[in-house]
Coordinates of N, CA and C and ligand atoms in Angstrom, one line a residue:
M1 N 80.2 131.5 95.1 CA 79.0 132.3 95.3 C 79.1 133.4 96.2
K2 N 80.2 133.2 97.0 CA 80.6 134.4 98.2 C 81.0 135.6 97.1
G3 N 81.6 135.6 95.9 CA 82.3 136.3 95.0 C 80.8 137.4 94.6
V4 N 79.9 136.5 94.5 CA 78.6 137.2 93.8 C 78.0 138.0 94.7
T5 N 77.7 137.4 95.9 CA 76.6 137.9 97.0 C 77.3 138.9 97.9
D6 N 78.2 138.5 98.2 CA 79.0 139.6 99.1 C 79.7 140.8 98.9
T7 N 79.9 140.5 97.3 CA 80.4 141.9 96.6 C 79.3 143.1 96.6
T8 N 78.2 142.3 96.4 CA 77.2 143.5 96.2 C 76.4 143.7 97.5
G9 N 76.7 142.8 98.6 CA 76.0 143.1 99.5 C 76.8 144.2 100.3
T10 N 78.0 143.8 100.3 CA 78.9 144.9 101.0 C 78.9 146.3 100.3
T11 N 78.6 146.3 99.0 CA 78.4 147.5 98.3 C 77.3 148.5 98.9
I12 N 76.2 147.3 99.2 CA 74.9 148.4 99.7 C 75.1 148.8 101.1
E13 N 75.7 148.0 101.8 CA 76.1 148.4 103.3 C 76.6 149.7 103.2
W14 N 77.6 150.1 102.1 CA 78.3 151.3 102.0 C 77.6 152.5 101.7
V15 N 76.6 151.9 100.9 CA 75.5 152.8 100.2 C 74.9 153.5 101.4
I16 N 74.6 152.6 102.3 CA 73.3 153.1 103.4 C 74.5 154.1 104.3
A17 N 75.7 153.6 104.6 CA 76.5 154.5 105.4 C 76.7 155.9 104.8
R18 N 77.0 155.8 103.4 CA 77.2 157.0 103.1 C 76.0 157.9 102.7
I19 N 74.9 157.5 102.6 CA 73.4 158.3 102.6 C 73.2 158.7 103.9
I20 N 73.7 158.1 105.1 CA 73.2 158.2 106.5 C 74.4 159.5 106.7
E21 N 75.3 159.3 106.6 CA 76.6 160.2 106.6 C 76.1 161.9 105.9
N22 N 75.6 161.6 104.7 CA 75.5 162.9 104.1 C 73.9 163.1 103.7
P23 N 72.9 163.5 104.7 CA 71.7 163.5 104.1 C 71.3 164.4 102.8
L24 N 72.3 165.3 102.4 CA 71.8 165.9 101.2 C 72.0 164.9 99.9
I25 N 73.2 163.9 99.9 CA 72.9 163.1 99.1 C 71.7 162.2 98.9
Q26 N 71.3 161.9 100.2 CA 69.9 161.0 100.1 C 69.0 162.1 99.5
T27 N 68.7 163.2 99.8 CA 67.8 164.0 99.5 C 67.9 164.0 97.9
K28 N 69.0 164.2 97.2 CA 69.3 164.5 95.7 C 68.9 163.3 95.2
L29 N 69.0 162.0 95.9 CA 68.7 160.7 95.1 C 67.2 160.8 95.2
Y30 N 66.7 160.8 96.2 CA 65.0 160.7 96.4 C 64.6 161.9 95.6
D31 N 64.9 163.0 95.3 CA 64.3 164.0 94.2 C 64.5 163.5 92.9
E32 N 65.5 162.7 92.6 CA 65.7 162.3 90.8 C 64.9 161.1 90.8
I33 N 64.6 160.2 91.7 CA 63.5 159.2 91.8 C 62.0 159.7 91.8
K34 N 61.7 160.9 92.3 CA 60.5 161.3 92.2 C 60.5 161.9 91.0
S35 N 61.4 162.8 90.4 CA 61.0 163.2 89.2 C 61.5 162.3 87.9
T36 N 62.0 161.3 88.2 CA 62.0 160.3 86.8 C 60.7 159.1 87.1
V37 N 60.5 158.8 88.1 CA 59.0 157.7 88.1 C 58.1 158.2 89.1
G38 N 57.9 159.5 89.8 CA 56.9 159.5 90.6 C 56.8 158.6 91.7
D39 N 55.7 158.2 91.8 CA 55.2 156.8 92.8 C 55.1 155.7 92.2
K40 N 55.5 155.4 90.9 CA 55.6 154.3 90.3 C 57.0 153.4 90.9
A41 N 57.0 152.2 91.1 CA 58.2 151.6 91.4 C 59.0 151.3 90.5
M42 N 60.5 151.9 90.8 CA 61.6 151.8 90.2 C 61.9 150.6 89.1
E43 N 62.1 150.8 88.0 CA 62.4 149.7 86.9 C 63.9 149.9 86.6
E44 N 64.5 148.7 86.1 CA 66.0 148.5 85.5 C 65.9 149.8 84.6
K45 N 64.8 150.0 83.5 CA 65.3 151.3 82.6 C 65.3 152.6 83.2
D46 N 64.5 152.6 84.3 CA 64.6 154.0 84.8 C 65.8 154.5 85.6
A47 N 66.4 153.1 86.3 CA 67.6 153.7 86.7 C 68.7 154.0 86.0
E48 N 68.6 153.6 84.7 CA 69.7 153.8 83.7 C 69.7 155.2 83.3
K49 N 68.5 155.9 83.4 CA 68.4 157.7 83.0 C 68.8 158.3 84.2
M50 N 68.9 157.8 85.3 CA 69.1 158.9 86.7 C 70.7 159.1 86.7
V51 N 71.1 160.6 86.4 CA 72.5 160.9 86.1 C 72.9 160.8 87.6
Y52 N 71.9 161.2 88.6 CA 72.8 161.6 90.1 C 73.2 160.1 90.5
L53 N 72.1 159.3 90.5 CA 72.3 157.9 90.8 C 73.5 157.1 90.3
N54 N 73.5 157.2 89.2 CA 74.7 156.9 88.3 C 76.0 157.2 89.1
A55 N 76.1 158.7 89.0 CA 77.2 159.0 89.7 C 77.7 158.7 91.0
F56 N 76.6 158.5 91.9 CA 76.8 158.2 93.3 C 77.4 156.8 93.3
V57 N 76.8 155.7 92.5 CA 77.3 154.6 92.4 C 78.7 154.4 91.7
K58 N 79.3 155.1 90.9 CA 80.5 155.3 90.7 C 81.6 155.8 91.8
E59 N 81.1 156.8 92.3 CA 81.8 157.1 93.4 C 81.7 156.1 94.5
L60 N 80.7 155.5 94.6 CA 80.7 154.6 95.8 C 81.8 153.3 95.3
L61 N 81.9 153.1 94.3 CA 82.9 151.9 94.1 C 84.1 152.6 93.8
R62 N 84.2 153.7 93.6 CA 85.6 154.3 93.6 C 86.2 154.4 95.2
K63 N 85.5 154.7 96.2 CA 85.7 155.0 97.5 C 85.8 153.6 98.3
H64 N 84.7 152.6 97.9 CA 84.5 151.3 98.3 C 84.6 150.2 97.5
P65 N 85.8 150.1 96.9 CA 85.8 148.8 96.1 C 85.5 147.6 97.1
P66 N 84.6 146.8 96.8 CA 84.2 145.7 98.0 C 85.6 145.0 98.1
T67 N 86.5 144.7 97.1 CA 87.7 144.0 97.5 C 89.0 144.7 97.5
Y68 N 90.0 144.6 98.5 CA 91.1 145.4 98.2 C 92.1 145.2 97.3
F69 N 92.1 143.9 96.9 CA 92.6 143.3 95.4 C 91.9 142.4 94.3
S70 N 92.5 142.7 93.1 CA 92.0 142.0 92.3 C 92.2 140.4 92.3
L71 N 91.6 139.7 91.4 CA 92.1 138.2 91.8 C 93.8 137.8 91.1
T72 N 94.2 137.1 91.9 CA 95.6 136.9 91.2 C 95.8 136.5 89.6
H73 N 96.8 137.2 88.9 CA 96.8 136.9 87.5 C 98.4 136.8 87.4
A74 N 98.8 135.8 86.7 CA 99.8 135.4 86.3 C 100.3 135.9 85.2
V75 N 101.8 136.1 85.1 CA 102.4 136.8 84.0 C 102.9 135.5 83.1
T76 N 102.5 135.8 81.9 CA 102.9 134.3 80.9 C 104.0 134.8 80.2
E77 N 104.3 136.5 80.2 CA 105.8 136.5 79.3 C 106.4 137.9 80.1
P78 N 107.7 138.1 79.9 CA 108.1 139.3 80.6 C 107.5 140.4 80.5
A79 N 107.0 141.4 81.4 CA 106.0 142.3 81.3 C 106.6 143.6 82.3
K80 N 106.2 144.6 81.6 CA 106.7 146.1 82.5 C 105.3 146.5 83.2
L81 N 105.3 146.8 84.3 CA 104.1 147.3 84.9 C 104.4 148.4 85.7
A82 N 103.9 149.6 85.6 CA 104.4 150.8 86.4 C 105.9 151.1 86.4
G83 N 106.6 150.6 85.5 CA 107.9 150.8 85.6 C 108.8 149.8 86.2
Y84 N 108.1 148.9 86.4 CA 108.6 147.5 87.3 C 108.8 146.6 86.3
D85 N 110.0 146.0 86.2 CA 109.8 144.5 85.5 C 109.5 143.3 86.2
I86 N 108.4 142.6 85.1 CA 107.8 141.5 86.1 C 108.1 140.1 85.2
P87 N 108.9 139.2 85.7 CA 109.2 138.1 85.1 C 108.1 137.5 84.9
T88 N 108.4 136.6 84.1 CA 107.2 135.1 83.7 C 106.9 134.4 85.0
D89 N 105.8 133.9 85.1 CA 105.2 133.2 86.1 C 105.1 133.8 87.5
T90 N 105.4 135.3 87.4 CA 105.0 136.1 88.8 C 103.6 136.1 88.9
N91 N 103.3 136.1 90.2 CA 101.8 136.0 90.3 C 101.5 137.5 90.8
V92 N 100.7 138.4 90.1 CA 100.6 139.8 90.3 C 99.0 140.1 91.0
E93 N 99.0 140.8 92.0 CA 97.8 141.1 92.5 C 97.8 142.7 92.5
I94 N 96.8 143.3 92.3 CA 96.7 144.9 92.3 C 95.6 145.3 93.3
F95 N 96.2 146.2 94.1 CA 95.9 146.7 95.1 C 94.8 147.9 94.7
L96 N 93.5 147.6 94.8 CA 92.6 148.5 94.1 C 92.6 150.2 94.7
P97 N 92.5 150.1 95.9 CA 92.7 151.6 96.4 C 93.5 152.2 96.1
G98 N 94.9 151.7 95.9 CA 96.1 152.4 95.2 C 95.8 153.2 94.1
I99 N 94.9 152.7 93.3 CA 94.5 153.4 92.1 C 93.6 154.7 92.5
S100 N 92.4 154.0 93.1 CA 91.0 155.1 93.1 C 91.2 156.0 94.3
E101 N 92.4 155.9 94.9 CA 92.6 157.1 95.7 C 93.7 157.7 95.8
D102 N 94.2 157.5 94.3 CA 95.7 158.2 94.1 C 95.6 159.8 93.5
P103 N 96.3 160.6 94.4 CA 95.9 161.8 94.3 C 96.6 162.4 93.0
K104 N 97.2 161.7 92.1 CA 97.8 161.9 90.6 C 96.4 161.9 89.7
L105 N 95.5 161.0 90.3 CA 94.5 160.4 89.2 C 93.1 161.4 89.6
W106 N 93.1 161.7 90.8 CA 91.6 162.2 91.5 C 92.3 163.5 92.3
K107 N 90.9 164.5 92.3 CA 90.8 165.8 92.9 C 90.5 165.2 94.4
D108 N 91.3 166.0 95.1 CA 90.7 165.4 96.5 C 90.1 163.9 97.1
P109 N 91.1 162.9 96.5 CA 90.4 161.3 96.3 C 89.9 161.2 98.0
A110 N 90.2 161.8 99.0 CA 89.6 161.1 100.2 C 88.3 161.6 100.4
R111 N 87.8 162.2 99.6 CA 86.3 163.0 99.7 C 85.5 162.5 99.0
F112 N 84.3 162.1 99.5 CA 83.2 161.3 99.0 C 82.3 162.2 98.4
D113 N 82.4 162.4 97.1 CA 81.6 163.5 96.4 C 81.2 162.9 94.9
P114 N 79.9 162.3 94.9 CA 79.5 162.0 93.8 C 79.5 163.2 92.6
D115 N 79.5 164.1 93.1 CA 79.2 165.4 91.9 C 80.8 165.5 91.2
R116 N 81.6 165.1 91.5 CA 82.8 164.9 90.8 C 82.8 164.3 89.3
F117 N 81.8 163.6 89.5 CA 81.4 162.9 87.8 C 80.3 163.9 87.1
L118 N 79.8 165.0 87.9 CA 78.9 165.7 87.1 C 79.4 167.0 87.1
T119 N 79.4 168.1 87.8 CA 79.8 169.4 87.8 C 81.4 169.2 88.0
G120 N 82.0 168.3 88.7 CA 83.5 168.5 89.0 C 84.3 168.4 87.5
G121 N 83.8 167.6 86.5 CA 84.5 167.5 85.5 C 85.3 166.1 85.4
E122 N 85.1 165.3 86.2 CA 86.1 164.0 86.3 C 85.1 163.0 85.7
E123 N 86.0 162.1 85.1 CA 85.2 160.7 84.3 C 86.1 159.4 84.8
V124 N 85.5 158.4 84.1 CA 86.0 157.2 84.6 C 85.3 156.1 83.4
D125 N 86.7 155.5 83.0 CA 86.2 154.4 82.1 C 86.2 153.2 82.6
M126 N 85.0 152.5 82.9 CA 85.1 151.4 83.8 C 85.6 150.0 83.2
M127 N 85.8 150.0 81.7 CA 86.3 148.9 81.0 C 87.9 149.3 80.9
G128 N 88.2 150.4 81.4 CA 89.8 150.8 81.3 C 90.6 150.7 79.9
T129 N 89.8 151.2 78.7 CA 90.1 151.0 77.6 C 90.9 152.7 77.1
S130 N 90.4 153.6 77.8 CA 91.1 154.9 77.6 C 92.0 155.3 78.8
G131 N 92.0 154.1 79.8 CA 93.3 154.6 80.8 C 92.3 154.2 82.1
V132 N 93.2 153.7 83.2 CA 92.6 153.3 84.4 C 92.9 154.4 85.6
K133 N 91.6 154.6 86.0 CA 91.5 155.5 87.3 C 90.9 154.9 88.5
K134 N 90.2 153.9 88.3 CA 89.7 152.8 89.3 C 89.4 151.5 88.6
M135 N 89.4 150.3 89.5 CA 89.3 149.2 88.7 C 88.4 148.2 89.9
P136 N 87.3 148.6 90.3 CA 86.5 147.8 91.1 C 86.0 146.6 90.7
F137 N 86.0 146.5 89.2 CA 85.7 145.1 88.8 C 86.8 144.4 88.1
G138 N 88.0 144.9 88.2 CA 89.2 144.3 87.2 C 88.9 145.2 86.1
I139 N 90.2 144.9 85.1 CA 89.8 145.2 83.5 C 90.5 144.3 82.8
G140 N 90.4 144.4 81.5 CA 91.1 143.4 80.6 C 90.3 142.0 80.6
R141 N 90.9 140.9 80.0 CA 90.4 139.8 79.8 C 89.6 139.3 81.0
R142 N 90.0 139.3 82.2 CA 89.5 138.6 83.2 C 88.6 139.6 84.1
I143 N 88.2 140.7 83.4 CA 87.3 141.5 84.0 C 86.2 140.8 84.6
C144 N 85.6 141.3 85.7 CA 84.2 140.8 86.4 C 83.2 140.5 85.2
P145 N 82.7 139.2 84.9 CA 81.4 139.1 84.1 C 80.3 139.5 84.8
G146 N 80.4 139.8 86.3 CA 79.2 140.1 86.5 C 79.0 141.6 86.6
L147 N 79.8 142.4 86.1 CA 79.9 143.8 86.3 C 78.4 144.4 85.8
S148 N 77.8 144.2 84.6 CA 76.6 144.7 84.2 C 75.5 144.5 85.3
M149 N 75.5 143.1 85.6 CA 74.5 142.5 86.5 C 74.6 143.2 87.9
A150 N 75.8 143.3 88.2 CA 75.9 143.9 89.8 C 75.4 145.3 89.5
T151 N 75.9 146.0 88.3 CA 75.4 147.5 88.5 C 74.1 147.6 88.5
V152 N 73.3 146.8 87.7 CA 72.1 146.9 87.5 C 71.2 146.8 88.9
H153 N 71.8 145.6 89.8 CA 71.4 145.4 90.8 C 71.5 146.4 91.8
V154 N 72.6 146.9 91.9 CA 73.1 148.1 92.7 C 71.9 149.3 92.9
N155 N 72.4 149.7 91.5 CA 71.3 150.8 91.2 C 69.9 150.9 91.6
L156 N 69.4 149.5 91.3 CA 68.0 149.1 91.4 C 67.6 149.2 93.1
M157 N 68.5 148.4 93.8 CA 68.5 148.4 95.1 C 68.4 149.6 95.9
I158 N 69.3 150.6 95.7 CA 69.5 152.0 96.2 C 68.5 152.7 96.0
A159 N 68.0 152.8 94.4 CA 66.5 153.4 94.1 C 65.5 153.1 95.1
R160 N 65.3 151.7 95.1 CA 64.1 151.4 95.8 C 64.0 151.4 97.3
M161 N 65.2 151.4 97.8 CA 65.5 151.5 99.6 C 65.2 152.9 99.7
V162 N 65.7 153.8 98.9 CA 65.6 155.3 99.0 C 64.1 156.0 98.9
Q163 N 63.7 155.2 97.7 CA 62.0 155.6 97.2 C 61.1 155.3 98.5
E164 N 61.1 154.1 99.0 CA 60.6 153.6 100.3 C 60.6 154.0 101.5
F165 N 62.2 154.5 101.6 CA 62.4 154.6 103.2 C 63.2 155.8 103.1
E166 N 63.2 156.5 104.6 CA 64.2 157.4 104.7 C 64.9 156.8 105.7
W167 N 66.2 157.1 105.4 CA 67.4 156.4 106.6 C 68.5 157.5 107.3
S168 N 68.3 157.3 108.5 CA 69.1 157.8 109.5 C 69.9 157.3 110.4
G169 N 70.7 157.9 111.0 CA 71.7 157.3 112.2 C 71.0 156.7 113.3
Y170 N 71.5 155.6 113.8 CA 70.9 155.3 115.2 C 71.9 155.1 116.1
P171 N 72.2 155.5 117.2 CA 70.9 156.5 118.0 C 71.3 157.7 117.1
E172 N 70.2 158.6 117.3 CA 70.1 159.4 116.4 C 71.1 160.5 116.8
G173 N 71.4 161.1 115.8 CA 72.5 162.0 115.9 C 73.7 161.5 116.0
S174 N 74.2 160.1 115.9 CA 75.5 159.7 115.8 C 76.2 159.6 114.6
K175 N 77.4 159.7 114.6 CA 78.4 159.7 113.5 C 78.6 158.5 113.0
V176 N 78.4 158.1 111.7 CA 78.8 156.7 111.0 C 80.3 157.0 111.1
D177 N 80.7 155.3 111.8 CA 81.8 155.0 111.5 C 82.5 154.4 110.5
M178 N 83.2 155.2 109.4 CA 83.8 154.6 108.3 C 84.8 153.6 108.3
S179 N 85.1 153.1 109.6 CA 86.6 152.4 109.5 C 86.2 150.8 109.0
E180 N 87.2 150.5 108.0 CA 87.0 149.2 107.6 C 87.5 147.9 108.3
K181 N 87.1 147.1 107.7 CA 87.7 145.3 108.2 C 87.4 144.6 106.9
L182 N 88.9 143.8 106.9 CA 88.8 142.7 106.1 C 88.5 141.7 106.3
E183 N 87.3 141.1 105.4 CA 86.5 139.8 105.7 C 86.9 139.1 104.3
F184 N 85.9 138.5 103.7 CA 85.7 138.1 102.5 C 85.9 139.5 101.5
T185 N 85.2 140.4 102.1 CA 85.0 141.6 101.1 C 85.6 142.6 102.2
V186 N 85.8 143.9 101.9 CA 86.1 145.1 102.6 C 84.7 145.7 103.5
V187 N 84.4 145.2 104.8 CA 83.1 145.4 105.4 C 83.2 146.6 106.3
M188 N 81.9 147.2 106.9 CA 82.4 148.0 107.8 C 82.8 147.7 109.4
K189 N 83.8 148.0 110.0 CA 84.4 147.5 111.0 C 83.4 147.3 112.0
N190 N 82.7 148.5 112.3 CA 81.6 148.3 113.4 C 80.1 148.2 112.3
S191 N 79.5 147.3 112.6 CA 78.4 147.0 111.8 C 77.4 148.4 111.8
L192 N 76.9 148.8 110.7 CA 76.1 149.9 110.5 C 74.8 149.7 111.5
R193 N 74.4 150.9 112.4 CA 73.2 151.0 113.0 C 72.5 151.9 112.3
A194 N 71.0 151.8 111.7 CA 70.1 152.6 111.0 C 69.0 152.7 111.6
K195 N 68.3 154.0 111.4 CA 66.8 154.1 111.6 C 66.2 154.0 110.3
V196 N 65.2 153.6 110.0 CA 64.7 153.2 109.0 C 63.1 153.6 108.8
K197 N 62.8 154.8 108.3 CA 61.3 155.2 108.3 C 60.6 155.0 107.2
P198 N 59.5 154.5 106.9 CA 58.9 154.6 105.6 C 58.3 155.8 105.2
R199 N 58.6 156.0 104.0 CA 58.2 157.4 103.3 C 56.4 157.3 103.3
V200 N 55.7 158.1 103.7 CA 54.5 157.8 103.5 C 53.8 159.0 102.5
Ligands
HEM301 C1 79.6 145.0 93.1 C2 79.6 143.9 92.8 C3 81.0 143.1 92.1 C4 82.3 143.6 92.1 C5 82.7 144.8 92.7 C6 83.0 142.6 91.8 C7 84.3 142.4 91.5 C8 85.2 141.5 91.0 C9 86.7 141.5 90.7 C10 87.7 142.7 91.4 C11 87.0 140.5 90.1 C12 88.7 140.2 89.9 C13 88.8 140.8 88.5 C14 90.2 140.4 88.1 O1 91.1 139.7 88.7 O2 90.7 141.1 87.1 C15 86.0 139.8 90.0 C16 85.8 138.4 89.0 C17 84.8 137.7 88.8 N1 83.3 138.2 89.6 FE1 82.9 139.8 90.3 N2 82.4 141.3 91.2 C18 81.1 141.9 91.6 C19 79.7 141.2 91.2 C20 79.7 139.9 90.7 C21 78.5 139.1 90.5 C22 77.2 139.7 90.5 C23 79.0 138.2 89.6 C24 78.1 136.9 89.0 C25 77.0 136.7 88.8 C26 80.4 138.0 89.7 C27 81.3 137.3 88.9 C28 82.5 136.9 88.8 C29 83.3 136.1 88.5 C30 82.8 134.7 87.8 C31 84.7 136.5 88.4 C32 86.0 135.7 87.8 C33 86.3 136.0 86.5 C34 87.5 135.5 86.1 O3 88.6 134.9 86.7 O4 87.6 135.3 84.7 N3 80.9 139.1 90.2 N4 84.8 140.3 90.3

């Protein structure tokens, strides 16, 4: 159960941190929500049409995969991985940020920038069929079966939270501390404090 709820919950914590850290991102999300649904409550099918929201979620899961590692995979026959020989019966765990922050794969990987997927000309294939540049859900036969459901939930939650509320740091003017801490998932080291104002 923790693999279902904590991954999604952790993602939302980093979402709020990032939109507080960068009010322009929050404005872009809000403007897109307004132009897509106006004052109507967001629904699943609306979220699919929102290109900026989708780019934001891609960037979020690149920079903050909820787990540092995929689940342990056992090698059933001799294999080669990144130039290394892996003998049968070896347990392999993949360090996910090692891929999603690799400067050989990404321009300026430390920078949080949803626009890299829009005007920046970068793309990513979540299923890994045309290459692997990030894998927050794993890839291949054991890819997370909750991928679609989690993506819908995360998109919808962000859209509704931004549609209804304006988020800012607390105390006012404080800087968001992006330090990480490993629990079951990778959470914020210092819990996020936020001011939440209803949009009226
Ligand atoms: C943002 C949300 C989520 C993320 C980032 C995530 C990530 C992952 C990762 C990295 C794996 C390991 C894949 C591998 O080792 O190759 C995994 C496995 C799994 N996930 Fe998720 N997950 C999320 C949400 C969910 C949800 C909502 C469900 C169920 C409704 C779910 C169900 C599972 C199951 C059952 C496995 C084990 C699959 C297997 O071993 O064959 N996950 N997930």
